[in-house]
Amino acid sequence: MKGIISIQSHVVYGHAGNSAAVFPMQRMGLEVWPIHTVQFSNHTQYVQGWTGQVFAAEQIHHLVIGINAIGKLSQCQAVLSGYLGSAEQCQSVLSAVNKVKQANPDALYICDPVMGDPDKGCIVAPEVHQQMIQLLMPQADVIVPNQFELSQLAEQTISSLSEAVHAARRVISKGPEIVLVKHLHCLADHLFSMLLVTADEAYLIQRPKLEFDRAPVGVGDLISGLFSAQLVTGKSPVAAFEHTHNAVFDVLKTTQALHEWELQTIAAQQQLVTPQSQFKAQLLPKVDAVSARQFDQLAETLGREAINVVID
């Protein structure tokens, strides 16, 4: 059976980090081998606080060595990394990736470069920020940033669709083959936009934005987990992109309907496998085939179409 090593944070209660990504990947039929970078009682957005600890970077190395000792790394089809709390953890992740690729040269490295967002800015230490850009990004096959993280990786500002595609291509020129922008917030406040970019093509998918009293945490972790699972199970990048977008939207609709702010991945588990929503990714024209203004206007047109989609 195909396996994924998932190196991320973990919460005991709720769904963020590995506790947002592992079950959905298992629901896709994969063996998931979680390695926790931190273990907290709950995610850090609770006003009451949290308890727990950050694990030493050596633990990542030792656990991967242990899996290798029993001859199972050859069954690992991908390494997914998420939140990393130190430069040493970044280095241990790269060591794990190299170890897995030695055992299985076809294995993917999927990097969710957790650094922050527009509201919080960069939430990781400067040395982690540096290691993400200089060490991990060039070795990744797939990278899954939000808009803020993409701007950090590409070292440019992003305020339009054309700039986002350009930034993704800059990242691709440094190593990764696929960039999935899990939230492109510059396009429209009332829409949730995601972008998929390869060296040759770019796809945009948009849906109505759901309103919550308190925004759910762990949505990005769910996106990276589902996209990874879809790729490992043999889906094309575009099919994996559409499935991920639609499944996450269904989870959020269930979360909203139950008046929760912890992601309801258990209640919506069937939608993880067979999403009810059917939004389609739209192939964008070549950036040099139209003016930047025409290119950016596409987001407005596609956004209006997204709003008109009938959702059961």
GROMACS .gro file of C-alpha atoms in nm:
model
  312
    1MET     CA    1   0.000   0.000   0.000
    2LYS     CA    2   0.122   0.351  -0.084
    3GLY     CA    3   0.249   0.556   0.207
    4ILE     CA    4   0.315   0.921   0.291
    5ILE     CA    5   0.539   1.059   0.565
    6SER     CA    6   0.371   1.374   0.699
    7ILE     CA    7   0.598   1.602   0.904
    8GLN     CA    8   0.387   1.875   1.065
    9SER     CA    9   0.257   2.018   1.388
   10HIS     CA   10  -0.011   1.823   1.575
   11VAL     CA   11  -0.294   1.913   1.812
   12VAL     CA   12  -0.458   1.667   2.048
   13TYR     CA   13  -0.797   1.838   2.029
   14GLY     CA   14  -0.930   1.970   1.700
   15HIS     CA   15  -0.786   1.970   1.353
   16ALA     CA   16  -0.470   2.153   1.250
   17GLY     CA   17  -0.138   2.034   1.114
   18ASN     CA   18  -0.119   1.656   1.109
   19SER     CA   19  -0.456   1.631   1.282
   20ALA     CA   20  -0.609   1.812   0.982
   21ALA     CA   21  -0.413   1.624   0.715
   22VAL     CA   22  -0.361   1.263   0.830
   23PHE     CA   23  -0.721   1.140   0.847
   24PRO     CA   24  -0.818   1.285   0.506
   25MET     CA   25  -0.515   1.118   0.347
   26GLN     CA   26  -0.604   0.790   0.516
   27ARG     CA   27  -0.960   0.831   0.390
   28MET     CA   28  -0.807   0.842   0.040
   29GLY     CA   29  -0.674   0.492   0.099
   30LEU     CA   30  -0.317   0.579   0.190
   31GLU     CA   31  -0.096   0.466   0.475
   32VAL     CA   32   0.014   0.783   0.653
   33TRP     CA   33   0.316   0.790   0.881
   34PRO     CA   34   0.290   1.110   1.088
   35ILE     CA   35   0.592   1.275   1.247
   36HIS     CA   36   0.503   1.567   1.474
   37THR     CA   37   0.719   1.879   1.492
   38VAL     CA   38   0.517   2.004   1.792
   39GLN     CA   39   0.234   1.856   1.997
   40PHE     CA   40  -0.009   2.101   2.154
   41SER     CA   41  -0.332   2.045   2.343
   42ASN     CA   42  -0.519   2.258   2.087
   43HIS     CA   43  -0.439   2.511   1.817
   44THR     CA   44  -0.297   2.846   1.919
   45GLN     CA   45  -0.599   3.063   1.831
   46TYR     CA   46  -0.785   2.974   2.153
   47VAL     CA   47  -0.790   3.272   2.390
   48GLN     CA   48  -0.747   3.031   2.682
   49GLY     CA   49  -0.406   2.935   2.546
   50TRP     CA   50  -0.260   2.590   2.498
   51THR     CA   51  -0.018   2.342   2.649
   52GLY     CA   52   0.236   2.111   2.491
   53GLN     CA   53   0.588   2.103   2.359
   54VAL     CA   54   0.813   2.150   2.057
   55PHE     CA   55   1.004   1.837   1.961
   56ALA     CA   56   1.377   1.829   1.894
   57ALA     CA   57   1.482   1.817   1.529
   58GLU     CA   58   1.674   1.496   1.595
   59GLN     CA   59   1.343   1.316   1.644
   60ILE     CA   60   1.258   1.355   1.275
   61HIS     CA   61   1.592   1.202   1.178
   62HIS     CA   62   1.571   0.917   1.429
   63LEU     CA   63   1.215   0.820   1.332
   64VAL     CA   64   1.298   0.812   0.961
   65ILE     CA   65   1.608   0.603   1.034
   66GLY     CA   66   1.388   0.362   1.230
   67ILE     CA   67   1.143   0.326   0.940
   68ASN     CA   68   1.437   0.268   0.707
   69ALA     CA   69   1.578   0.000   0.940
   70ILE     CA   70   1.265  -0.214   0.894
   71GLY     CA   71   1.283  -0.176   0.516
   72LYS     CA   72   0.969   0.034   0.466
   73LEU     CA   73   1.100   0.358   0.315
   74SER     CA   74   1.077   0.204  -0.032
   75GLN     CA   75   0.698   0.200   0.017
   76CYS     CA   76   0.692   0.574   0.086
   77GLN     CA   77   0.554   0.761  -0.215
   78ALA     CA   78   0.583   1.112  -0.075
   79VAL     CA   79   0.707   1.332   0.207
   80LEU     CA   80   0.477   1.617   0.306
   81SER     CA   81   0.612   1.888   0.534
   82GLY     CA   82   0.415   2.162   0.705
   83TYR     CA   83   0.486   2.380   1.008
   84LEU     CA   84   0.852   2.372   1.114
   85GLY     CA   85   0.965   2.554   1.425
   86SER     CA   86   1.343   2.572   1.383
   87ALA     CA   87   1.618   2.579   1.125
   88GLU     CA   88   1.731   2.242   1.259
   89GLN     CA   89   1.388   2.093   1.184
   90CYS     CA   90   1.417   2.223   0.827
   91GLN     CA   91   1.750   2.047   0.793
   92SER     CA   92   1.605   1.725   0.937
   93VAL     CA   93   1.319   1.740   0.686
   94LEU     CA   94   1.564   1.767   0.397
   95SER     CA   95   1.760   1.473   0.538
   96ALA     CA   96   1.436   1.272   0.555
   97VAL     CA   97   1.349   1.363   0.196
   98ASN     CA   98   1.693   1.254   0.076
   99LYS     CA   99   1.662   0.927   0.269
  100VAL     CA  100   1.321   0.853   0.118
  101LYS     CA  101   1.437   0.937  -0.235
  102GLN     CA  102   1.734   0.706  -0.195
  103ALA     CA  103   1.492   0.424  -0.116
  104ASN     CA  104   1.233   0.532  -0.377
  105PRO     CA  105   1.360   0.773  -0.645
  106ASP     CA  106   1.003   0.832  -0.765
  107ALA     CA  107   0.887   0.969  -0.428
  108LEU     CA  108   0.761   1.327  -0.422
  109TYR     CA  109   0.853   1.600  -0.179
  110ILE     CA  110   0.554   1.828  -0.117
  111CYS     CA  111   0.638   2.137   0.086
  112ASP     CA  112   0.373   2.349   0.257
  113PRO     CA  113   0.600   2.645   0.346
  114VAL     CA  114   0.416   2.765   0.655
  115MET     CA  115   0.542   3.117   0.725
  116GLY     CA  116   0.238   3.331   0.798
  117ASP     CA  117  -0.036   3.533   0.629
  118PRO     CA  118  -0.122   3.895   0.546
  119ASP     CA  119  -0.286   3.957   0.885
  120LYS     CA  120  -0.010   3.810   1.099
  121GLY     CA  121   0.292   3.867   0.878
  122CYS     CA  122   0.577   3.621   0.911
  123ILE     CA  123   0.520   3.406   1.219
  124VAL     CA  124   0.835   3.192   1.196
  125ALA     CA  125   1.184   3.281   1.309
  126PRO     CA  126   1.410   3.450   1.050
  127GLU     CA  127   1.631   3.143   1.026
  128VAL     CA  128   1.329   2.924   0.945
  129HIS     CA  129   1.218   3.175   0.680
  130GLN     CA  130   1.566   3.161   0.529
  131GLN     CA  131   1.585   2.781   0.535
  132MET     CA  132   1.243   2.751   0.368
  133ILE     CA  133   1.362   2.964   0.076
  134GLN     CA  134   1.722   2.849   0.043
  135LEU     CA  135   1.708   2.485   0.158
  136LEU     CA  136   1.363   2.334   0.119
  137MET     CA  137   1.203   2.514  -0.175
  138PRO     CA  138   1.472   2.415  -0.430
  139GLN     CA  139   1.435   2.047  -0.331
  140ALA     CA  140   1.055   2.037  -0.343
  141ASP     CA  141   0.867   1.878  -0.632
  142VAL     CA  142   0.547   2.053  -0.526
  143ILE     CA  143   0.506   2.362  -0.314
  144VAL     CA  144   0.176   2.474  -0.155
  145PRO     CA  145   0.201   2.836  -0.031
  146ASN     CA  146  -0.066   3.093   0.040
  147GLN     CA  147  -0.032   3.433  -0.130
  148PHE     CA  148   0.182   3.579   0.148
  149GLU     CA  149   0.416   3.279   0.144
  150LEU     CA  150   0.438   3.287  -0.237
  151SER     CA  151   0.543   3.652  -0.218
  152GLN     CA  152   0.817   3.556   0.028
  153LEU     CA  153   0.939   3.265  -0.185
  154ALA     CA  154   0.939   3.468  -0.507
  155GLU     CA  155   1.068   3.783  -0.335
  156GLN     CA  156   0.809   4.006  -0.501
  157THR     CA  157   0.482   4.176  -0.414
  158ILE     CA  158   0.158   4.022  -0.543
  159SER     CA  159  -0.153   4.230  -0.601
  160SER     CA  160  -0.304   4.075  -0.915
  161LEU     CA  161  -0.358   3.747  -1.095
  162SER     CA  162  -0.081   3.813  -1.346
  163GLU     CA  163   0.164   3.893  -1.067
  164ALA     CA  164   0.067   3.572  -0.886
  165VAL     CA  165   0.132   3.361  -1.197
  166HIS     CA  166   0.463   3.540  -1.252
  167ALA     CA  167   0.564   3.477  -0.890
  168ALA     CA  168   0.474   3.108  -0.918
  169ARG     CA  169   0.685   3.078  -1.232
  170ARG     CA  170   0.977   3.240  -1.049
  171VAL     CA  171   0.942   2.972  -0.783
  172ILE     CA  172   0.927   2.699  -1.048
  173SER     CA  173   1.250   2.829  -1.201
  174LYS     CA  174   1.419   2.754  -0.866
  175GLY     CA  175   1.322   2.386  -0.846
  176PRO     CA  176   0.958   2.286  -0.789
  177GLU     CA  177   0.750   2.160  -1.082
  178ILE     CA  178   0.408   2.250  -0.939
  179VAL     CA  179   0.289   2.547  -0.734
  180LEU     CA  180  -0.055   2.536  -0.575
  181VAL     CA  181  -0.149   2.871  -0.421
  182LYS     CA  182  -0.396   2.762  -0.154
  183HIS     CA  183  -0.545   3.110  -0.107
  184LEU     CA  184  -0.504   3.402  -0.347
  185HIS     CA  185  -0.666   3.677  -0.143
  186CYS     CA  186  -0.589   3.975  -0.371
  187LEU     CA  187  -0.860   3.898  -0.628
  188ALA     CA  188  -1.190   3.952  -0.443
  189ASP     CA  189  -1.301   3.969  -0.082
  190HIS     CA  190  -1.624   3.776  -0.147
  191LEU     CA  191  -1.452   3.488  -0.327
  192PHE     CA  192  -1.204   3.221  -0.222
  193SER     CA  193  -0.952   3.180  -0.503
  194MET     CA  194  -0.693   2.908  -0.558
  195LEU     CA  195  -0.427   2.894  -0.829
  196LEU     CA  196  -0.237   2.604  -0.985
  197VAL     CA  197   0.073   2.679  -1.189
  198THR     CA  198   0.318   2.461  -1.381
  199ALA     CA  199   0.591   2.563  -1.623
  200ASP     CA  200   0.344   2.559  -1.913
  201GLU     CA  201  -0.005   2.615  -1.771
  202ALA     CA  202  -0.196   2.803  -1.505
  203TYR     CA  203  -0.543   2.729  -1.367
  204LEU     CA  204  -0.772   2.936  -1.148
  205ILE     CA  205  -1.062   2.806  -0.942
  206GLN     CA  206  -1.297   3.025  -0.737
  207ARG     CA  207  -1.599   2.977  -0.514
  208PRO     CA  208  -1.813   3.190  -0.283
  209LYS     CA  209  -1.641   3.270   0.043
  210LEU     CA  210  -1.815   3.133   0.350
  211GLU     CA  211  -1.853   3.359   0.652
  212PHE     CA  212  -1.763   3.242   1.005
  213ASP     CA  213  -1.775   3.422   1.338
  214ARG     CA  214  -1.429   3.274   1.399
  215ALA     CA  215  -1.229   3.160   1.098
  216PRO     CA  216  -1.150   2.786   1.103
  217VAL     CA  217  -0.784   2.698   1.157
  218GLY     CA  218  -0.606   2.425   0.960
  219VAL     CA  219  -0.765   2.484   0.619
  220GLY     CA  220  -0.424   2.514   0.454
  221ASP     CA  221  -0.310   2.189   0.618
  222LEU     CA  222  -0.621   2.016   0.485
  223ILE     CA  223  -0.552   2.152   0.135
  224SER     CA  224  -0.192   2.032   0.130
  225GLY     CA  225  -0.290   1.689   0.265
  226LEU     CA  226  -0.568   1.631   0.014
  227PHE     CA  227  -0.360   1.754  -0.280
  228SER     CA  228  -0.071   1.528  -0.177
  229ALA     CA  229  -0.299   1.227  -0.148
  230GLN     CA  230  -0.454   1.292  -0.487
  231LEU     CA  231  -0.114   1.314  -0.655
  232VAL     CA  232   0.010   0.997  -0.485
  233THR     CA  233  -0.300   0.804  -0.593
  234GLY     CA  234  -0.225   0.892  -0.955
  235LYS     CA  235  -0.448   1.191  -1.028
  236SER     CA  236  -0.327   1.456  -1.269
  237PRO     CA  237  -0.235   1.790  -1.109
  238VAL     CA  238  -0.551   1.954  -1.247
  239ALA     CA  239  -0.782   1.672  -1.131
  240ALA     CA  240  -0.609   1.676  -0.790
  241PHE     CA  241  -0.653   2.055  -0.777
  242GLU     CA  242  -1.027   2.037  -0.849
  243HIS     CA  243  -1.086   1.751  -0.605
  244THR     CA  244  -0.896   1.929  -0.329
  245HIS     CA  245  -1.080   2.257  -0.379
  246ASN     CA  246  -1.424   2.093  -0.383
  247ALA     CA  247  -1.360   1.860  -0.089
  248VAL     CA  248  -1.230   2.146   0.127
  249PHE     CA  249  -1.534   2.358   0.039
  250ASP     CA  250  -1.764   2.073   0.142
  251VAL     CA  251  -1.580   2.036   0.473
  252LEU     CA  252  -1.619   2.409   0.534
  253LYS     CA  253  -1.990   2.400   0.448
  254THR     CA  254  -2.038   2.118   0.700
  255THR     CA  255  -1.835   2.310   0.959
  256GLN     CA  256  -2.050   2.618   0.906
  257ALA     CA  257  -2.377   2.420   0.918
  258LEU     CA  258  -2.276   2.268   1.252
  259HIS     CA  259  -2.183   2.614   1.390
  260GLU     CA  260  -1.827   2.500   1.463
  261TRP     CA  261  -1.489   2.655   1.400
  262GLU     CA  262  -1.286   2.335   1.430
  263LEU     CA  263  -1.282   2.172   1.086
  264GLN     CA  264  -1.545   1.897   1.071
  265THR     CA  265  -1.339   1.645   0.876
  266ILE     CA  266  -1.501   1.350   1.051
  267ALA     CA  267  -1.858   1.464   0.988
  268ALA     CA  268  -1.771   1.543   0.624
  269GLN     CA  269  -1.551   1.240   0.563
  270GLN     CA  270  -1.749   1.109   0.267
  271GLN     CA  271  -1.709   1.445   0.093
  272LEU     CA  272  -1.333   1.407   0.129
  273VAL     CA  273  -1.354   1.110  -0.107
  274THR     CA  274  -1.648   1.213  -0.328
  275PRO     CA  275  -1.705   1.589  -0.306
  276GLN     CA  276  -2.055   1.714  -0.373
  277SER     CA  277  -1.934   2.050  -0.504
  278GLN     CA  278  -1.824   2.049  -0.865
  279PHE     CA  279  -1.637   2.372  -0.934
  280LYS     CA  280  -1.406   2.343  -1.236
  281ALA     CA  281  -1.057   2.482  -1.276
  282GLN     CA  282  -1.030   2.735  -1.559
  283LEU     CA  283  -0.725   2.724  -1.786
  284LEU     CA  284  -0.576   3.073  -1.809
  285PRO     CA  285  -0.429   3.209  -2.134
  286LYS     CA  286  -0.056   3.244  -2.174
  287VAL     CA  287   0.052   3.553  -1.985
  288ASP     CA  288   0.229   3.692  -2.293
  289ALA     CA  289  -0.072   3.628  -2.520
  290VAL     CA  290  -0.286   3.904  -2.369
  291SER     CA  291  -0.224   4.230  -2.189
  292ALA     CA  292  -0.179   4.224  -1.812
  293ARG     CA  293  -0.508   4.416  -1.778
  294GLN     CA  294  -0.697   4.162  -1.990
  295PHE     CA  295  -0.538   3.878  -1.797
  296ASP     CA  296  -0.637   4.024  -1.461
  297GLN     CA  297  -0.992   4.094  -1.580
  298LEU     CA  298  -1.035   3.719  -1.624
  299ALA     CA  299  -1.049   3.681  -1.248
  300GLU     CA  300  -1.350   3.913  -1.236
  301THR     CA  301  -1.530   3.720  -1.512
  302LEU     CA  302  -1.457   3.382  -1.360
  303GLY     CA  303  -1.557   3.514  -1.018
  304ARG     CA  304  -1.903   3.610  -1.145
  305GLU     CA  305  -1.940   3.262  -1.293
  306ALA     CA  306  -1.838   3.105  -0.960
  307ILE     CA  307  -2.107   3.300  -0.774
  308ASN     CA  308  -2.368   3.170  -1.018
  309VAL     CA  309  -2.278   2.802  -0.968
  310VAL     CA  310  -2.569   2.617  -0.806
  311ILE     CA  311  -2.449   2.434  -0.495
  312ASP     CA  312  -2.665   2.150  -0.359
   0.00000   0.00000   0.00000
